[in-house]
């Protein structure tokens, strides 16, 4: 089945440690996104990518990094520079190259906790 | 840059009543999305609205789009408890594919 897969579902990070969240899609979508959601809050855009080997900062990019080496993959690294990383992280994808697909789908999310 | 505003942010309603959630956006948006989120879960796609005057319905939910007014609405008919969730609208700019969300509306349907 087509969809977006995020892993792991739960992740624990020690102070000063970098961690990488995985996001893979088999929908042939060009665009991919990372959002952060804090409890009771909306979604804030971290990074997004329109196409392979290209990505743009969102509204809260500091302390995060991404890569887009393959169309289907858009991993997010939470670096030690991100002082308050505990949150729910959501990956999404939209728009295929032919412009035929109209929906934006989300993965199941990764809940990151600093210990 | 596209900005999306939803209101109300909190909505408590009784079963059987009707209500509308409003989503205003600041500049041209190529697509307007509505999502539902249950506590602790990811976002579930409800509707995609592409053109002026678009109306889509699924069960007790109906979404519409007025591109001239830069307004989308999500209308709830005869609410039931199962509709309790947070509802988000989002706009997508075709120029850069940036997907921007409103703050969400927490809907609570009381018996």
Short mmCIF file of C-alpha atoms in Angstrom, two decimals:
data_model
loop_
_atom_site.label_atom_id
_atom_site.label_comp_id
_atom_site.label_asym_id
_atom_site.label_seq_id
_atom_site.Cartn_x
_atom_site.Cartn_y
_atom_site.Cartn_z
CA UNK A 1 0.00 0.00 0.00
CA UNK A 2 1.12 3.55 -0.68
CA UNK A 3 1.82 5.84 2.21
CA UNK A 4 4.28 7.60 4.47
CA UNK A 5 6.24 5.75 7.11
CA UNK A 6 7.88 7.48 10.04
CA UNK A 7 10.23 5.75 12.42
CA UNK A 8 10.71 5.28 15.23
CA UNK A 9 7.34 5.91 16.83
CA UNK A 10 8.96 6.86 20.15
CA UNK A 11 12.48 8.21 20.60
CA UNK A 12 14.42 9.24 23.66
CA UNK A 13 17.35 11.62 23.46
CA UNK A 14 19.98 12.42 26.01
CA UNK A 15 21.13 15.97 26.53
CA UNK A 16 23.69 17.00 23.92
CA UNK A 17 22.93 14.12 21.59
CA UNK A 18 21.93 14.30 17.93
CA UNK A 19 19.11 12.06 16.77
CA UNK A 20 17.67 11.36 13.33
CA UNK A 21 14.01 10.79 12.55
CA UNK A 22 13.18 8.80 9.45
CA UNK A 23 10.47 9.60 6.90
CA UNK A 24 9.90 7.47 3.80
CA UNK A 25 7.10 7.73 1.22
CA UNK A 26 6.18 5.56 -1.76
CA UNK A 27 3.57 7.92 -3.18
CA UNK A 28 5.89 9.38 -5.80
CA UNK A 29 5.39 12.81 -4.23
CA UNK A 30 7.80 15.61 -5.03
CA UNK A 31 7.19 17.70 -1.93
CA UNK A 32 7.95 16.60 1.63
CA UNK A 33 7.60 18.40 4.95
CA UNK A 34 8.56 18.23 8.62
CA UNK A 35 6.36 19.76 11.30
CA UNK A 36 6.70 20.04 15.04
CA UNK A 37 3.68 19.91 17.33
CA UNK A 38 3.83 20.77 21.03
CA UNK A 39 1.06 19.62 23.40
CA UNK A 40 -2.19 21.41 22.72
CA UNK A 41 -0.60 23.45 19.95
CA UNK A 42 -0.79 23.65 16.18
CA UNK A 43 1.75 22.55 13.61
CA UNK A 44 4.93 24.55 13.01
CA UNK A 45 6.91 24.01 9.84
CA UNK A 46 10.55 23.03 10.34
CA UNK A 47 11.79 22.29 6.83
CA UNK A 48 10.26 21.44 3.49
CA UNK A 49 11.54 20.16 0.19
CA UNK A 50 10.06 20.70 -3.27
CA UNK A 51 12.35 18.30 -5.06
CA UNK A 52 15.35 16.03 -4.62
CA UNK A 53 18.53 17.78 -3.48
CA UNK A 54 16.66 20.93 -2.56
CA UNK A 55 15.05 22.03 0.70
CA UNK A 56 13.94 25.23 2.38
CA UNK A 57 13.83 26.41 5.98
CA UNK A 58 10.44 26.69 7.53
CA UNK A 59 9.44 28.84 10.47
CA UNK A 60 11.47 27.06 13.19
CA UNK A 61 14.52 25.55 11.45
CA UNK A 62 17.11 26.42 14.11
CA UNK A 63 18.59 23.33 15.73
CA UNK A 64 17.38 21.02 12.96
CA UNK A 65 18.87 19.73 9.72
CA UNK A 66 17.52 17.71 6.80
CA UNK A 67 18.66 16.04 3.61
CA UNK A 68 16.83 15.02 0.45
CA UNK A 69 19.13 12.68 -1.43
CA UNK A 70 16.30 10.48 -2.66
CA UNK A 71 12.78 11.37 -3.71
CA UNK A 72 11.24 8.95 -1.26
CA UNK A 73 13.27 9.90 1.81
CA UNK A 74 13.46 13.08 3.92
CA UNK A 75 15.22 12.42 7.25
CA UNK A 76 15.24 15.05 10.00
CA UNK A 77 18.16 15.40 12.42
CA UNK A 78 17.50 17.06 15.74
CA UNK A 79 20.85 18.46 16.80
CA UNK A 80 22.18 19.33 20.23
CA UNK A 81 21.61 22.97 19.31
CA UNK A 82 17.86 22.43 19.65
CA UNK A 83 17.41 23.25 23.32
CA UNK A 84 13.84 22.10 23.74
CA UNK A 85 13.32 19.17 21.34
CA UNK A 86 10.63 17.31 23.27
CA UNK A 87 7.64 17.31 20.90
CA UNK A 88 5.60 15.30 18.42
CA UNK A 89 7.18 15.37 14.94
CA UNK A 90 5.10 14.86 11.83
CA UNK A 91 6.26 14.23 8.29
CA UNK A 92 4.04 14.89 5.27
CA UNK A 93 4.22 14.70 1.50
CA UNK A 94 2.23 16.16 -1.37
CA UNK A 95 2.15 16.76 -5.11
CA UNK A 96 3.53 14.35 -7.62
CA UNK A 97 5.54 15.48 -10.59
CA UNK A 98 2.60 15.35 -12.96
CA UNK A 99 0.50 17.52 -10.66
CA UNK A 100 -2.20 14.87 -10.64
CA UNK A 101 -2.23 14.13 -6.96
CA UNK A 102 -4.00 16.67 -4.85
CA UNK A 103 -3.78 15.33 -1.33
CA UNK A 104 -1.15 15.93 1.34
CA UNK A 105 -0.66 12.88 3.52
CA UNK A 106 0.90 12.55 6.95
CA UNK A 107 2.94 9.86 8.60
CA UNK A 108 2.00 8.50 12.02
CA UNK A 109 4.46 10.74 13.83
CA UNK A 110 7.50 10.36 16.09
CA UNK A 111 7.26 11.36 19.72
CA UNK A 112 10.67 12.62 20.87
CA UNK A 113 11.48 12.99 24.54
CA UNK A 114 14.64 14.37 26.13
CA UNK A 115 15.78 12.35 29.14
CA UNK B 1 3.66 34.80 2.38
CA UNK B 2 0.56 32.76 3.05
CA UNK B 3 -0.97 33.05 6.51
CA UNK B 4 -3.90 30.95 7.66
CA UNK B 5 -6.24 31.88 10.50
CA UNK B 6 -8.90 29.66 11.99
CA UNK B 7 -11.71 30.55 14.30
CA UNK B 8 -12.91 29.68 16.74
CA UNK B 9 -9.92 27.96 18.37
CA UNK B 10 -12.17 26.21 20.87
CA UNK B 11 -15.70 25.03 20.22
CA UNK B 12 -17.94 23.22 22.66
CA UNK B 13 -21.26 22.13 21.28
CA UNK B 14 -24.16 19.88 22.10
CA UNK B 15 -25.03 16.79 20.16
CA UNK B 16 -27.55 17.48 17.44
CA UNK B 17 -26.51 21.10 16.91
CA UNK B 18 -24.97 22.71 13.84
CA UNK B 19 -21.89 24.87 13.74
CA UNK B 20 -19.26 26.26 11.37
CA UNK B 21 -15.48 26.59 11.62
CA UNK B 22 -13.94 29.39 9.57
CA UNK B 23 -10.58 29.46 7.83
CA UNK B 24 -9.28 32.74 6.39
CA UNK B 25 -6.09 32.94 4.37
CA UNK B 26 -4.03 35.93 3.39
CA UNK B 27 -2.90 35.40 -0.20
CA UNK B 28 -3.67 33.19 -3.15
CA UNK B 29 -3.62 29.53 -2.19
CA UNK B 30 -3.69 26.83 -4.83
CA UNK B 31 -5.24 24.23 -2.57
CA UNK B 32 -7.08 24.31 0.72
CA UNK B 33 -7.04 21.26 2.98
CA UNK B 34 -9.01 20.21 6.02
CA UNK B 35 -7.65 17.66 8.49
CA UNK B 36 -8.83 15.96 11.63
CA UNK B 37 -6.53 15.05 14.52
CA UNK B 38 -7.47 12.82 17.44
CA UNK B 39 -5.46 13.16 20.69
CA UNK B 40 -2.00 11.66 20.37
CA UNK B 41 -2.55 10.74 16.73
CA UNK B 42 -1.45 12.00 13.35
CA UNK B 43 -3.54 14.06 10.94
CA UNK B 44 -6.25 12.46 8.84
CA UNK B 45 -7.15 14.10 5.55
CA UNK B 46 -10.80 15.15 5.31
CA UNK B 47 -11.14 17.39 2.26
CA UNK B 48 -9.12 18.97 -0.52
CA UNK B 49 -10.64 22.06 -2.13
CA UNK B 50 -9.17 23.21 -5.41
CA UNK B 51 -11.33 25.86 -6.95
CA UNK B 52 -13.70 28.69 -6.15
CA UNK B 53 -17.12 27.45 -5.15
CA UNK B 54 -15.90 23.95 -4.41
CA UNK B 55 -18.09 22.10 -1.94
CA UNK B 56 -17.39 18.66 -0.55
CA UNK B 57 -19.38 16.60 1.90
CA UNK B 58 -18.64 13.52 3.94
CA UNK B 59 -21.20 12.42 6.46
CA UNK B 60 -21.96 15.28 8.86
CA UNK B 61 -19.09 17.44 7.58
CA UNK B 62 -19.23 19.80 4.63
CA UNK B 63 -16.38 22.00 3.43
CA UNK B 64 -16.56 24.90 1.02
CA UNK B 65 -14.16 27.34 -0.57
CA UNK B 66 -14.61 30.98 -1.62
CA UNK B 67 -11.36 32.09 -3.23
CA UNK B 68 -12.53 35.65 -3.74
CA UNK B 69 -13.18 36.08 -0.04
CA UNK B 70 -10.15 33.89 0.79
CA UNK B 71 -12.38 31.88 3.08
CA UNK B 72 -13.05 28.22 3.62
CA UNK B 73 -15.66 26.84 5.99
CA UNK B 74 -16.17 23.47 7.64
CA UNK B 75 -19.81 23.03 8.55
CA UNK B 76 -20.89 20.44 11.08
CA UNK B 77 -24.45 19.18 10.88
CA UNK B 78 -26.23 17.51 13.81
CA UNK B 79 -23.02 16.94 15.72
CA UNK B 80 -22.31 13.63 17.42
CA UNK B 81 -19.73 12.82 20.10
CA UNK B 82 -17.51 10.96 17.61
CA UNK B 83 -16.77 14.24 15.88
CA UNK B 84 -14.85 15.49 18.92
CA UNK B 85 -11.31 16.19 17.69
CA UNK B 86 -9.05 19.02 16.58
CA UNK B 87 -9.68 20.28 13.05
CA UNK B 88 -7.02 22.02 11.02
CA UNK B 89 -7.17 23.88 7.76
CA UNK B 90 -4.07 24.40 5.62
CA UNK B 91 -3.24 26.26 2.44
CA UNK B 92 -0.68 25.27 -0.16
CA UNK B 93 1.14 27.75 -2.35
CA UNK B 94 1.86 26.32 -5.77
CA UNK B 95 4.87 28.56 -6.28
CA UNK B 96 6.97 26.91 -3.57
CA UNK B 97 4.82 24.01 -2.34
CA UNK B 98 4.84 25.46 1.18
CA UNK B 99 1.99 23.98 3.24
CA UNK B 100 0.85 26.37 5.97
CA UNK B 101 -1.53 25.41 8.78
CA UNK B 102 -3.99 27.31 10.91
CA UNK B 103 -3.76 26.88 14.69
CA UNK B 104 -6.57 24.33 14.76
CA UNK B 105 -10.03 24.22 16.30
CA UNK B 106 -10.56 21.94 19.28
CA UNK B 107 -14.11 20.67 18.95
CA UNK B 108 -15.84 19.04 21.89
CA UNK B 109 -19.30 17.58 21.35
CA UNK B 110 -21.19 17.05 24.57
CA UNK B 111 -24.08 14.58 25.04
#
